[in-house]
mmCIF file with all atom_site columns, C-alpha atoms in Angstrom:
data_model
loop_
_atom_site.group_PDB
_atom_site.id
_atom_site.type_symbol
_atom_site.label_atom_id
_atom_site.label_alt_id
_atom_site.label_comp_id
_atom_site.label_asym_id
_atom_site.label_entity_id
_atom_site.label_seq_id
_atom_site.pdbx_PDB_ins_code
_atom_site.Cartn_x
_atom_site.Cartn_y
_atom_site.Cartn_z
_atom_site.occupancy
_atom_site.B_iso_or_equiv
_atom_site.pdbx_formal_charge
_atom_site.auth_seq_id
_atom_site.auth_comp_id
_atom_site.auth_asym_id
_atom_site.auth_atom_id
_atom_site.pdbx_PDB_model_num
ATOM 1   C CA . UNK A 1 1   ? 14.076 -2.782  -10.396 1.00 34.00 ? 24  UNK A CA 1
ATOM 2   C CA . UNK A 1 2   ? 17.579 -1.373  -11.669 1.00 35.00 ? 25  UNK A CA 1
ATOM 3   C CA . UNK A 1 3   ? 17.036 1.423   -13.630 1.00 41.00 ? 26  UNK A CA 1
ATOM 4   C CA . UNK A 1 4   ? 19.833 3.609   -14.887 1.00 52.00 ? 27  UNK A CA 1
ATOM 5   C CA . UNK A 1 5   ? 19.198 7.434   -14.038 1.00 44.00 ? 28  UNK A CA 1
ATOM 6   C CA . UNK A 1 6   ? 20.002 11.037  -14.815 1.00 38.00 ? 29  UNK A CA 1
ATOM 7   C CA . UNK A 1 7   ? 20.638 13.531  -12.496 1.00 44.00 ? 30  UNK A CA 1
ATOM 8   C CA . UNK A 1 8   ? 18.962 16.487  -14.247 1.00 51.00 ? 31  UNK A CA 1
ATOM 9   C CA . UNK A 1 9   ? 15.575 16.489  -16.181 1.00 82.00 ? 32  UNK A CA 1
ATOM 10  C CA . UNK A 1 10  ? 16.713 19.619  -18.219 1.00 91.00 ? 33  UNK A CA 1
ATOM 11  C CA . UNK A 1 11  ? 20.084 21.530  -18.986 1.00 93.00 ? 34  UNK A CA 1
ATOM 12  C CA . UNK A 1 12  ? 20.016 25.061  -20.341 1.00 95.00 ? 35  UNK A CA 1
ATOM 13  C CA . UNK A 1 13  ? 23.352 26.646  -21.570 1.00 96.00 ? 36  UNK A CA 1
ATOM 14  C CA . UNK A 1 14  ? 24.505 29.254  -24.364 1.00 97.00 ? 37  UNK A CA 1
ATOM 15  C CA . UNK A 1 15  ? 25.636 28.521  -27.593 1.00 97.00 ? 38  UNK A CA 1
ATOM 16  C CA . UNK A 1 16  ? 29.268 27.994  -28.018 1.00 97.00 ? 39  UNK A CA 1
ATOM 17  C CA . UNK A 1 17  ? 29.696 26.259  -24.338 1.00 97.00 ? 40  UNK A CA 1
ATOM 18  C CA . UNK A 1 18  ? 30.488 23.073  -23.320 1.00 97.00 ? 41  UNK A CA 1
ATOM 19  C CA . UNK A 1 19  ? 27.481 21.073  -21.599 1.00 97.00 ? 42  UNK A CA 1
ATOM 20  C CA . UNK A 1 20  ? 28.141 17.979  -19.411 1.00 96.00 ? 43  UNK A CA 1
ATOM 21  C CA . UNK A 1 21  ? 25.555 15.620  -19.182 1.00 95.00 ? 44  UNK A CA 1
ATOM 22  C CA . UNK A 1 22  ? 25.401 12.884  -16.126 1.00 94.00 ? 45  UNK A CA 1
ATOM 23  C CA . UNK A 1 23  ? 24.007 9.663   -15.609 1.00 93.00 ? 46  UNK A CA 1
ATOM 24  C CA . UNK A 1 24  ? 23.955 7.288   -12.889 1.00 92.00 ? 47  UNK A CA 1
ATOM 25  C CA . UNK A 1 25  ? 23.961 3.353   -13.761 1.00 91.00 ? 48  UNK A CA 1
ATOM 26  C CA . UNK A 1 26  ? 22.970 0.944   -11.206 1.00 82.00 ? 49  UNK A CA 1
ATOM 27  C CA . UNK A 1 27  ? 24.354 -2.422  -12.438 1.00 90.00 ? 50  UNK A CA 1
ATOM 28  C CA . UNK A 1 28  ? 27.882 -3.066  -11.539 1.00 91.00 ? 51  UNK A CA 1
ATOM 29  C CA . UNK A 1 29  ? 28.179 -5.657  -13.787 1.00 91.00 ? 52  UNK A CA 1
ATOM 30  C CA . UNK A 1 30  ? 27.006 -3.457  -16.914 1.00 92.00 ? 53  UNK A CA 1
ATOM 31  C CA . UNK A 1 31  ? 30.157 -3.708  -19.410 1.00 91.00 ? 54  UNK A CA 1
ATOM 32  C CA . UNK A 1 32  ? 29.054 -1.580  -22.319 1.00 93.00 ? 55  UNK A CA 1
ATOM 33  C CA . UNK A 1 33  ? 27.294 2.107   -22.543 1.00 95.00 ? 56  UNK A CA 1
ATOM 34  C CA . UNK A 1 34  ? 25.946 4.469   -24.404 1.00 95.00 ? 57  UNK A CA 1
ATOM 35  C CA . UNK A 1 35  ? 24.609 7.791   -24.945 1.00 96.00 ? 58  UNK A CA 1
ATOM 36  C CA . UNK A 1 36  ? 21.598 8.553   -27.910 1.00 95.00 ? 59  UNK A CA 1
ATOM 37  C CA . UNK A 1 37  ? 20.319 11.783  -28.675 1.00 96.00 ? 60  UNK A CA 1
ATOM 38  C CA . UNK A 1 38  ? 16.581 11.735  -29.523 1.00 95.00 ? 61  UNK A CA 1
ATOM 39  C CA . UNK A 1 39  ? 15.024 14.879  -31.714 1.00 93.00 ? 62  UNK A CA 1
ATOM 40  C CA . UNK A 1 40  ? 11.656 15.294  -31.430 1.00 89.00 ? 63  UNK A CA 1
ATOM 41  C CA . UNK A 1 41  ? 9.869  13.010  -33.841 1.00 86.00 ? 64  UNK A CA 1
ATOM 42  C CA . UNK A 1 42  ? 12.715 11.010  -34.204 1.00 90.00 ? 65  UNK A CA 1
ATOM 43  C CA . UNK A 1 43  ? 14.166 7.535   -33.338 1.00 93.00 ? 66  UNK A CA 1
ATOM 44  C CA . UNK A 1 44  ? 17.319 7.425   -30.439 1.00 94.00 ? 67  UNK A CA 1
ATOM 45  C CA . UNK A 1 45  ? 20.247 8.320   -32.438 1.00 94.00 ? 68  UNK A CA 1
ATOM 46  C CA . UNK A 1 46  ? 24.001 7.039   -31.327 1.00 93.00 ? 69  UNK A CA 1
ATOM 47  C CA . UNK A 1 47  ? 26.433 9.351   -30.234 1.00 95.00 ? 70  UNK A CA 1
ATOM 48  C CA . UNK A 1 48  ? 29.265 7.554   -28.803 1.00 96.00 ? 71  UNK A CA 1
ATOM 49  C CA . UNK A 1 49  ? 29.980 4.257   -26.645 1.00 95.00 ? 72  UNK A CA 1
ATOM 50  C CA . UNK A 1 50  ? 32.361 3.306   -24.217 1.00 96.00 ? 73  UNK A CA 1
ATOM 51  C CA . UNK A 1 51  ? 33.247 -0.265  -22.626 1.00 94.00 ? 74  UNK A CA 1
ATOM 52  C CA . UNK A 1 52  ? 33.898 -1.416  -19.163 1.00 94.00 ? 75  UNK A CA 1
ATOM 53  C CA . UNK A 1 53  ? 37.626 -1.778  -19.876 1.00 95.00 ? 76  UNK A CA 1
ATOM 54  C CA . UNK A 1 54  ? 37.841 1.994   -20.552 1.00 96.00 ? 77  UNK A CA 1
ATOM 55  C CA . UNK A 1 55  ? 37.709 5.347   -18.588 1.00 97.00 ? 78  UNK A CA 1
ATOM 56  C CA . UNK A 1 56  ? 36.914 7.941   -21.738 1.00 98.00 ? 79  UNK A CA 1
ATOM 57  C CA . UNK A 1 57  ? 35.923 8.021   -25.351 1.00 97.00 ? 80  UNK A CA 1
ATOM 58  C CA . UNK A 1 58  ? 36.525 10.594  -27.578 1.00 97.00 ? 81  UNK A CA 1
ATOM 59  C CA . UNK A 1 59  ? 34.262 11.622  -30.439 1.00 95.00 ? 82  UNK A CA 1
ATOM 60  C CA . UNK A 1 60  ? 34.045 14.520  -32.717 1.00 93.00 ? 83  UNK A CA 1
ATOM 61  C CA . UNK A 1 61  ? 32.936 17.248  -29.934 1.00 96.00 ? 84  UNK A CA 1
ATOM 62  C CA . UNK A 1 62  ? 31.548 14.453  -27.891 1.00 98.00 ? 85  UNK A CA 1
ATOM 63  C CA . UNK A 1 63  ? 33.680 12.681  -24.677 1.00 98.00 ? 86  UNK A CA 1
ATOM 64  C CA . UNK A 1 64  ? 32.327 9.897   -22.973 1.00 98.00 ? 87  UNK A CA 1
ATOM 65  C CA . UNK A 1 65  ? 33.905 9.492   -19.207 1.00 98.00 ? 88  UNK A CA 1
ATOM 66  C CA . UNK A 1 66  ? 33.244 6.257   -17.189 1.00 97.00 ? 89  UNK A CA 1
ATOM 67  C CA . UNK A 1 67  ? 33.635 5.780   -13.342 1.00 96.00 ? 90  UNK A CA 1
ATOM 68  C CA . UNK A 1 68  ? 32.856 2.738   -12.419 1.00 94.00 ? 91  UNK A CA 1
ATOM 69  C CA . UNK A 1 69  ? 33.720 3.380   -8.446  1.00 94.00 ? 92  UNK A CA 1
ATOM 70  C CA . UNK A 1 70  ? 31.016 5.303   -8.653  1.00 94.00 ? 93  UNK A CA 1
ATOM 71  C CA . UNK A 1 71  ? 28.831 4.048   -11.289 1.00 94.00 ? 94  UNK A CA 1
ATOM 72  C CA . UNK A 1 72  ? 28.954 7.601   -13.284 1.00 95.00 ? 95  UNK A CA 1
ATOM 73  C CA . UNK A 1 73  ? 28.889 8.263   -16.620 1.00 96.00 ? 96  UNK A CA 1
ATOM 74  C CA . UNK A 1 74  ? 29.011 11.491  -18.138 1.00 97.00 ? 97  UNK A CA 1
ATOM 75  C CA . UNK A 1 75  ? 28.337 12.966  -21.774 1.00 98.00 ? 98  UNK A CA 1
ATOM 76  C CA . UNK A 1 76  ? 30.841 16.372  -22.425 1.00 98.00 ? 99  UNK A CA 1
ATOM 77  C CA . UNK A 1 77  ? 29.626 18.308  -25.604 1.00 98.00 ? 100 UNK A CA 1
ATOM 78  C CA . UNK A 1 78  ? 32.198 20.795  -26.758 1.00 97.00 ? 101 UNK A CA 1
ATOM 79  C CA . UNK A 1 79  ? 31.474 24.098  -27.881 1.00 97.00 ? 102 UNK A CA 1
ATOM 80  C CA . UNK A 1 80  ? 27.145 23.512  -28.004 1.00 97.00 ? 103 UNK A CA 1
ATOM 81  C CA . UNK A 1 81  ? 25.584 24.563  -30.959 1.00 96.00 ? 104 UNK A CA 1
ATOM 82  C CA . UNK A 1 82  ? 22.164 24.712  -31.624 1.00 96.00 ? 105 UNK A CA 1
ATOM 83  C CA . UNK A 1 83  ? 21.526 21.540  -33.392 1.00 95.00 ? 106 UNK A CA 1
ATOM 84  C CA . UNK A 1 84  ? 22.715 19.634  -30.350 1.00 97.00 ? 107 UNK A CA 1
ATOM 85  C CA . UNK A 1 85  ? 19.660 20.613  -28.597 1.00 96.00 ? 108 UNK A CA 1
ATOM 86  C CA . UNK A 1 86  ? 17.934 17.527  -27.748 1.00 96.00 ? 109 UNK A CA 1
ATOM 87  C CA . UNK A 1 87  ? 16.936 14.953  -24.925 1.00 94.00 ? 110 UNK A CA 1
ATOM 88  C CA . UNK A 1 88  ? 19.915 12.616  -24.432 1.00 96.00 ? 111 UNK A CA 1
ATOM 89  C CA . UNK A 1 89  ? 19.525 9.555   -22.914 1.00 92.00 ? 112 UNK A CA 1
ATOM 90  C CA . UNK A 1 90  ? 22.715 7.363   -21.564 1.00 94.00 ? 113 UNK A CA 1
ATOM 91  C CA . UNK A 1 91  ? 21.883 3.112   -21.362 1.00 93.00 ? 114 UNK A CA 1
ATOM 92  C CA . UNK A 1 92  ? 23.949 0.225   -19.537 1.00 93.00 ? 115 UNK A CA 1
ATOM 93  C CA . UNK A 1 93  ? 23.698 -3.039  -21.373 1.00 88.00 ? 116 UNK A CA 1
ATOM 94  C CA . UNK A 1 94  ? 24.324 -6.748  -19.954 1.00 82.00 ? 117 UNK A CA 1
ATOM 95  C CA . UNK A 1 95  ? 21.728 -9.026  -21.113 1.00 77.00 ? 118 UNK A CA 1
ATOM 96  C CA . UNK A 1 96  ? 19.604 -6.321  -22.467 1.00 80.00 ? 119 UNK A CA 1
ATOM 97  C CA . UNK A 1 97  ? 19.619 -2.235  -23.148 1.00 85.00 ? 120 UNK A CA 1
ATOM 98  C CA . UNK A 1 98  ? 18.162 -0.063  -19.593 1.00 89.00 ? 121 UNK A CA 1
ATOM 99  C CA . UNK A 1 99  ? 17.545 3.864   -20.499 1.00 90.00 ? 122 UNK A CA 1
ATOM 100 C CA . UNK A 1 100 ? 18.071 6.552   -17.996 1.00 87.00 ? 123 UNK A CA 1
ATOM 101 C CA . UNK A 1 101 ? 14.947 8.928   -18.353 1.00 85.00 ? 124 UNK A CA 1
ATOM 102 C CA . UNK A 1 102 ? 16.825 12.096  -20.909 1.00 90.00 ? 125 UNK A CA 1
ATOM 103 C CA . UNK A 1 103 ? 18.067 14.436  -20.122 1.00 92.00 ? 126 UNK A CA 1
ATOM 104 C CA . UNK A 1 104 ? 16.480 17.778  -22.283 1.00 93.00 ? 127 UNK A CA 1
ATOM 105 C CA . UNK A 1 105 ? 19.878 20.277  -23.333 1.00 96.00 ? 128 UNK A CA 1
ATOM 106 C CA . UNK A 1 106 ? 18.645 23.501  -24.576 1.00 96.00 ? 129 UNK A CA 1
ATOM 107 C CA . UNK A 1 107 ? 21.324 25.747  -26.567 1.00 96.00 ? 130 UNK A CA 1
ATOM 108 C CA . UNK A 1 108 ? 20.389 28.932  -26.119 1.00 94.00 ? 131 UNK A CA 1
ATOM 109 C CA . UNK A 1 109 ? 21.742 31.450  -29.355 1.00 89.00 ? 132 UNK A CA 1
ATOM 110 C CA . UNK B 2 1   ? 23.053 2.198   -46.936 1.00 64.00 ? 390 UNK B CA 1
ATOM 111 C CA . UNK B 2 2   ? 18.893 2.092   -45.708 1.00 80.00 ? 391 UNK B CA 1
ATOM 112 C CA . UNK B 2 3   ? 18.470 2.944   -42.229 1.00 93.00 ? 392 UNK B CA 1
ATOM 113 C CA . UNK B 2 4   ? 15.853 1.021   -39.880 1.00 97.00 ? 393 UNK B CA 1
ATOM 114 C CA . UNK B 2 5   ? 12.313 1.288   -41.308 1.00 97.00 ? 394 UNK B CA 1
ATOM 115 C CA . UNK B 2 6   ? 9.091  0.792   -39.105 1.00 98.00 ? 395 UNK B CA 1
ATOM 116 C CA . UNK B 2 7   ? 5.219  0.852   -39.944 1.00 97.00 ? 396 UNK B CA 1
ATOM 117 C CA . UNK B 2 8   ? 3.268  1.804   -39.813 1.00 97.00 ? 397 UNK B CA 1
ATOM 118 C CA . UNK B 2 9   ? 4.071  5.273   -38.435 1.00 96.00 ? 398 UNK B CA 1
ATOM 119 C CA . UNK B 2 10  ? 1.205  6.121   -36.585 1.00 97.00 ? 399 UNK B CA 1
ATOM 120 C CA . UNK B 2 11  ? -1.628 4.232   -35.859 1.00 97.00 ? 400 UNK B CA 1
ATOM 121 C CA . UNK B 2 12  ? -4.858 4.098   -33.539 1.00 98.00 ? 401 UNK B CA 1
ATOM 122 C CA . UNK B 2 13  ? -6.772 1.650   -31.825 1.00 98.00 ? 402 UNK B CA 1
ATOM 123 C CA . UNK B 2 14  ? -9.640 0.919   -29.330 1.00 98.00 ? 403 UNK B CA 1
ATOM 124 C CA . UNK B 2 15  ? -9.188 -0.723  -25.943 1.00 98.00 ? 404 UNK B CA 1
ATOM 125 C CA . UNK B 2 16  ? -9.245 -4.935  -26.751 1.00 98.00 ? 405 UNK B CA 1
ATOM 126 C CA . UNK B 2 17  ? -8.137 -5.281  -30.453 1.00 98.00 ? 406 UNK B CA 1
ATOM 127 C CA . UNK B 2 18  ? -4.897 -5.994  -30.854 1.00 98.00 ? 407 UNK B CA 1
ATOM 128 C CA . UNK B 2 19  ? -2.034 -4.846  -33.477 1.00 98.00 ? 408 UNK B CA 1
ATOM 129 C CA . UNK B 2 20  ? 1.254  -5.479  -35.337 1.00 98.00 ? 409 UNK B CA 1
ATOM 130 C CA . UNK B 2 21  ? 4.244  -3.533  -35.392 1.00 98.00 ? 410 UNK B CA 1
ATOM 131 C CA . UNK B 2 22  ? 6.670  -4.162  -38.177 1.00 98.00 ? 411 UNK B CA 1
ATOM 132 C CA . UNK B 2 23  ? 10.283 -3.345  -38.365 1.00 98.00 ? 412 UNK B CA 1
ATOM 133 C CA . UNK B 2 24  ? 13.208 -3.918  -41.039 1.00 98.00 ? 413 UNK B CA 1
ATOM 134 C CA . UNK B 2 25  ? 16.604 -3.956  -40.137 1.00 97.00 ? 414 UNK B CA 1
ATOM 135 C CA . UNK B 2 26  ? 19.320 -2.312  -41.697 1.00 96.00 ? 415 UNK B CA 1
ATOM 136 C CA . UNK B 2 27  ? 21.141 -4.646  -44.448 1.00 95.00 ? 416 UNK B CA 1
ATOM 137 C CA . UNK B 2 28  ? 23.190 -7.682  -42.759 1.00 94.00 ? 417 UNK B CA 1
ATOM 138 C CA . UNK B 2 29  ? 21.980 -7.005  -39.485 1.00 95.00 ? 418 UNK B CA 1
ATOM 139 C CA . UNK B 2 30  ? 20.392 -9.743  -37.482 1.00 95.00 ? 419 UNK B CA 1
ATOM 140 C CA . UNK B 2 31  ? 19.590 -8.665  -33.907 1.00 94.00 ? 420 UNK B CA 1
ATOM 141 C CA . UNK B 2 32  ? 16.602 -6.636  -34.045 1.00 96.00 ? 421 UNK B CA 1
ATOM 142 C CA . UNK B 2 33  ? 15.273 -5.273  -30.287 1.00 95.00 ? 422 UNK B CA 1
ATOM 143 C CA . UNK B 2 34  ? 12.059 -3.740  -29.689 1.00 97.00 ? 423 UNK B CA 1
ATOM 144 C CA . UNK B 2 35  ? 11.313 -0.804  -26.923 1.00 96.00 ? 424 UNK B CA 1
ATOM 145 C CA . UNK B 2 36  ? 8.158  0.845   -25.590 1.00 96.00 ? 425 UNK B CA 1
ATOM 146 C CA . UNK B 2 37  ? 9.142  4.394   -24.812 1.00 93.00 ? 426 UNK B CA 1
ATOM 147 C CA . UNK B 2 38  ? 6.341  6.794   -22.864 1.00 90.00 ? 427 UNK B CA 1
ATOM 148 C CA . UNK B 2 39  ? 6.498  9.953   -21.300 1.00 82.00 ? 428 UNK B CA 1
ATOM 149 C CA . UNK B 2 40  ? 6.098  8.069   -17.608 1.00 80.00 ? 429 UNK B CA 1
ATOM 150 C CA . UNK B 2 41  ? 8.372  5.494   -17.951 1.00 82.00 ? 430 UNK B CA 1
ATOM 151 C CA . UNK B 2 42  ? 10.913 6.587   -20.575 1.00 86.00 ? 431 UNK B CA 1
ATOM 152 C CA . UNK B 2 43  ? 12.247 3.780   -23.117 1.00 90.00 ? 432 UNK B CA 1
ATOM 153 C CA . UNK B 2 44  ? 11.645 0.376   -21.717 1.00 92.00 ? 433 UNK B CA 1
ATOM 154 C CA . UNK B 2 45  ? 12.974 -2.960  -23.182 1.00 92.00 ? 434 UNK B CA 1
ATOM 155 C CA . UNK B 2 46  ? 11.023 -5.571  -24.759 1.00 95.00 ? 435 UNK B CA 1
ATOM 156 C CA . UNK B 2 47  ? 12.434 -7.967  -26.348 1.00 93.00 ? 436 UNK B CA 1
ATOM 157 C CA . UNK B 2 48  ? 15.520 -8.800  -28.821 1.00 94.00 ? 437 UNK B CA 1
ATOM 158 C CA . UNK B 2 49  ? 15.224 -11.525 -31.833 1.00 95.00 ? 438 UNK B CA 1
ATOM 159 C CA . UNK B 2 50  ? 18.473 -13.331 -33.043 1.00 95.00 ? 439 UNK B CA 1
ATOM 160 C CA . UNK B 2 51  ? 18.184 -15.432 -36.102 1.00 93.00 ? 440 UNK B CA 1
ATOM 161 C CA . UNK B 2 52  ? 14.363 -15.793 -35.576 1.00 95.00 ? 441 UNK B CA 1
ATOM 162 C CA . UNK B 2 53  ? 14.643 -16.295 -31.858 1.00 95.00 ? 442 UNK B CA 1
ATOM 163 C CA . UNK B 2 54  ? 13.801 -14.360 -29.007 1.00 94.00 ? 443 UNK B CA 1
ATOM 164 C CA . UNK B 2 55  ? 17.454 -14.302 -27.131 1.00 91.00 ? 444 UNK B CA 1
ATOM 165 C CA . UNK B 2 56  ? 16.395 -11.426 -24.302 1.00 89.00 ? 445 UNK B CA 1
ATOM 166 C CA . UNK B 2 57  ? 13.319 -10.127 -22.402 1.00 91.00 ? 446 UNK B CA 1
ATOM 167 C CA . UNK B 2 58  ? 12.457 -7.701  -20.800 1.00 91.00 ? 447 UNK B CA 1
ATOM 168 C CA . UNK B 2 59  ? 9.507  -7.280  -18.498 1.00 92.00 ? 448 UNK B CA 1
ATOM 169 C CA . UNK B 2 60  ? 6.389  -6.787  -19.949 1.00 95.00 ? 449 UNK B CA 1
ATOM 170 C CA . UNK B 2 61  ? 3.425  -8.911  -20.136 1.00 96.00 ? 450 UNK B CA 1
ATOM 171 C CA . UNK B 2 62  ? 2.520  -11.773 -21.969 1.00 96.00 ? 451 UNK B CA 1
ATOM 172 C CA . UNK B 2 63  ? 0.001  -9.720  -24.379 1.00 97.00 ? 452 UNK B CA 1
ATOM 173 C CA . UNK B 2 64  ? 3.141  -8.300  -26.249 1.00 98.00 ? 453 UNK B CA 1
ATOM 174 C CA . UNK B 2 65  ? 5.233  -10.461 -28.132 1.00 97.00 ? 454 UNK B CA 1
ATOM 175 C CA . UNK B 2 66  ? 6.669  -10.703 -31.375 1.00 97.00 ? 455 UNK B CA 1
ATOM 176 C CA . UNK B 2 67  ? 8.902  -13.064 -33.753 1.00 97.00 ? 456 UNK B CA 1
ATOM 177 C CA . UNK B 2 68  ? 11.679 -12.653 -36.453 1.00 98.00 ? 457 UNK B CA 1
ATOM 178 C CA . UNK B 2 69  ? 11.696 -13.962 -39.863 1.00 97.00 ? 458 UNK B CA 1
ATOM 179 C CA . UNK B 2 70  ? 14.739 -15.012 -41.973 1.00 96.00 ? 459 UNK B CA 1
ATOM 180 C CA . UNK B 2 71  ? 15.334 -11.954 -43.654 1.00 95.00 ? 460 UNK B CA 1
ATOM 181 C CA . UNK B 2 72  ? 15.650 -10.727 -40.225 1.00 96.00 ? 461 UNK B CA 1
ATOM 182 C CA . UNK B 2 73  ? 12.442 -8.533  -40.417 1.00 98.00 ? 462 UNK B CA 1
ATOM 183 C CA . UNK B 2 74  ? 10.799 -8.369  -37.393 1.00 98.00 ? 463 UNK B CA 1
ATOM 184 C CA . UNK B 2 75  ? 7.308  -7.903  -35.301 1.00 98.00 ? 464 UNK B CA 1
ATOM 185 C CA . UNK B 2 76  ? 5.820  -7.090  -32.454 1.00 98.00 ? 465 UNK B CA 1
ATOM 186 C CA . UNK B 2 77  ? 2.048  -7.879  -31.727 1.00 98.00 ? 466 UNK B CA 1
ATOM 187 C CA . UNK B 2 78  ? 0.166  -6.576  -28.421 1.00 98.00 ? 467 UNK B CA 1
ATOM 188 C CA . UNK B 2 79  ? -3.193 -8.155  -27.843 1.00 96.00 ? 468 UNK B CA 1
ATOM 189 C CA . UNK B 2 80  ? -5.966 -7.002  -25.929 1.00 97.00 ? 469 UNK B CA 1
ATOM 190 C CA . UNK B 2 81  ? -4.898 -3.170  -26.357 1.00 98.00 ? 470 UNK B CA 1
ATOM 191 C CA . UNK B 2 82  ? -4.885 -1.539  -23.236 1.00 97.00 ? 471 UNK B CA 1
ATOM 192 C CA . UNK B 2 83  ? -4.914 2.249   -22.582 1.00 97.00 ? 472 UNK B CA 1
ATOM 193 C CA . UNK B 2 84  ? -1.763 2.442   -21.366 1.00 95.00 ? 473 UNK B CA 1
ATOM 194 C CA . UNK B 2 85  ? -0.163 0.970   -24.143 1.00 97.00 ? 474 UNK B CA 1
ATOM 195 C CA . UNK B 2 86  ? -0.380 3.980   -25.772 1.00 97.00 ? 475 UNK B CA 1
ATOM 196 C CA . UNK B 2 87  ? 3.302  4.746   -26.560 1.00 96.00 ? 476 UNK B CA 1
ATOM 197 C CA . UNK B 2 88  ? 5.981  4.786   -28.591 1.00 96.00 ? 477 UNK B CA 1
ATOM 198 C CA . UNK B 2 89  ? 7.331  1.508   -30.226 1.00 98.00 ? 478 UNK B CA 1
ATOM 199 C CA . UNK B 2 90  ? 10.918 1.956   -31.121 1.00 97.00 ? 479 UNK B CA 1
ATOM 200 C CA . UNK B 2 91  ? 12.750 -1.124  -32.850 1.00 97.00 ? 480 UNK B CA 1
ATOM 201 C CA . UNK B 2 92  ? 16.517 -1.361  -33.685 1.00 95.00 ? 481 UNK B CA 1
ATOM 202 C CA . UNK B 2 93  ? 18.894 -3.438  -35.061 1.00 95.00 ? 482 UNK B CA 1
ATOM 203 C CA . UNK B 2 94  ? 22.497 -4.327  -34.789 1.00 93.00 ? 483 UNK B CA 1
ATOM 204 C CA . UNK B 2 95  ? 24.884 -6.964  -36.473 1.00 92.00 ? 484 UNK B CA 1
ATOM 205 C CA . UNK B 2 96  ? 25.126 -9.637  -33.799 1.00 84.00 ? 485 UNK B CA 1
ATOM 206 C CA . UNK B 2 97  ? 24.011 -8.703  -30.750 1.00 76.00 ? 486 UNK B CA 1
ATOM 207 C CA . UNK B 2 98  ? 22.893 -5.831  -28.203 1.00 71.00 ? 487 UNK B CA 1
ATOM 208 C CA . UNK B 2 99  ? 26.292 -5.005  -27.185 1.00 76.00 ? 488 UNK B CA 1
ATOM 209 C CA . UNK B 2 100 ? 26.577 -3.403  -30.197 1.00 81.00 ? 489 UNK B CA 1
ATOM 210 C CA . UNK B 2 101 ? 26.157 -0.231  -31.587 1.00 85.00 ? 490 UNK B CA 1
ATOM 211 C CA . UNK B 2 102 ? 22.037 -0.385  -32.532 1.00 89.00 ? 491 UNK B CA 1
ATOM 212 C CA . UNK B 2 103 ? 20.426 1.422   -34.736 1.00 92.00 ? 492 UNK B CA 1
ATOM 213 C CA . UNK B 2 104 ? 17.106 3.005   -34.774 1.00 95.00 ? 493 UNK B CA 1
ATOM 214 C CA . UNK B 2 105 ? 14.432 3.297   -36.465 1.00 96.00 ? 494 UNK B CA 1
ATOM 215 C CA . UNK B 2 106 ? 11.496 5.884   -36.304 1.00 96.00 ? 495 UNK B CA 1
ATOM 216 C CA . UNK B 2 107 ? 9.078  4.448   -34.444 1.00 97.00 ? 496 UNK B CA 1
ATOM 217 C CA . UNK B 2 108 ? 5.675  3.717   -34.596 1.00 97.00 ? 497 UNK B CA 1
ATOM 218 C CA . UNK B 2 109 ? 3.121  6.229   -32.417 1.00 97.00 ? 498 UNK B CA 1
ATOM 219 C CA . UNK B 2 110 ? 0.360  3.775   -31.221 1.00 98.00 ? 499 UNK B CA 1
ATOM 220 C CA . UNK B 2 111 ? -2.799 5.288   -29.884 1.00 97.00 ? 500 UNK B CA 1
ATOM 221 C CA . UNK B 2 112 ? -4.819 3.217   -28.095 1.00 98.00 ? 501 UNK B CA 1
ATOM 222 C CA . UNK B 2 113 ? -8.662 4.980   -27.461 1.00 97.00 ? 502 UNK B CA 1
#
């Protein structure tokens, strides 16, 4: 079935860099995204949306970017600190919510 | 403002019984979804409830259902506990519908021996 994907399982960088984070959605007709961050133990929690009718989203740190030629949407994190490390997860919604699999970012001190 | 709240939190079970998941929204809203989420498979979708019905599915079998009441509490029941149901169950809740920002909660770790 249609399954939105990542590209990487795991992302490594060093404190204080940016980290981009991809995703791949397969349903064209998706019109609203989203990324979560999930810490371990914890519940998906929201970082930042972004609707069909848009290219980018800003957010404190956080950009959303949205190609829809290409069915691409990417997470930027600005200057990583170590609380951002987490498994991130981007989802296309229609009729109901599809997950990529996470992405794992490791900020390295 | 109370965030989502599931229980219980953890929980374990044999292969046949069956078990019920509940979830509270946060204050006002009434969409609550439901999703398993594994190591294999990552978070799947269930179901979402809308003023006590069931508006979306997702695909899972018939042993897992659930119902809304109308404080907009929800829950999930699986039947005949399988191994593999061992997961887990996320639920989370939005004002009106799935296209909006959701919410949440915890989780509940099911076990199933």
């Amino acid at each position: 079935g249609e399954n939105v994907g990542l590209h990487l399982p795991t992302l490594s960088v060093q404190e204080g860099d940016n980290s981009i984070i991809n995703c791949a959605y397969s349903n064209s007709a998706s019109d609203y995204f989203i990324w979560y961050k999930q810490e371990s133990g914890k519940g998906p929690q929201f970082i930042i949306d972004i609707r069909s009718n848009m290219d980018k989203r800003q957010g404190q740190r956080v950009t959303v970017l949205l190609n829809k030629t290409v069915k691409h949407l990417s997470l930027q994190i600005a200057a990583t600190q170590p609380g951002d490390s987490a498994v991130y997860f981007c989802a296309e919604t229609l009729n109901d919510m599809r997950f990529g699999a996470g992405t794992r970012l490791t900020v390295k001190p | 403002k109370a965030g989502v709240t599931q229980t219980p939190r953890y929980l374990i079970k044999t292969r046949g019984q069956q078990v019920t998941l509940s979830c509270s929204p946060i204050s006002g809203h009434r969409s609550v979804s439901w999703y398993q989420q594994t190591p294999g498979q990552g978070l799947q979708f269930l179901f979402e409830y809308f003023s006590e019905t069931q508006r979306n599915k997702g695909n899972f079998p018939g042993r897992f259902s659930g119902r809304q009441f109308s404080n907009s509490r929800s829950e999930m029941n699986v039947s005949t506990l399988e191994l593999g149901d061992s997961a887990l169950y996320l639920c989370a809740s939005s004002f009106g519908n799935i296209q909006e920002t959701q919410y949440f909660g915890p989780g509940t770790r099911l076990l199933v021996l």
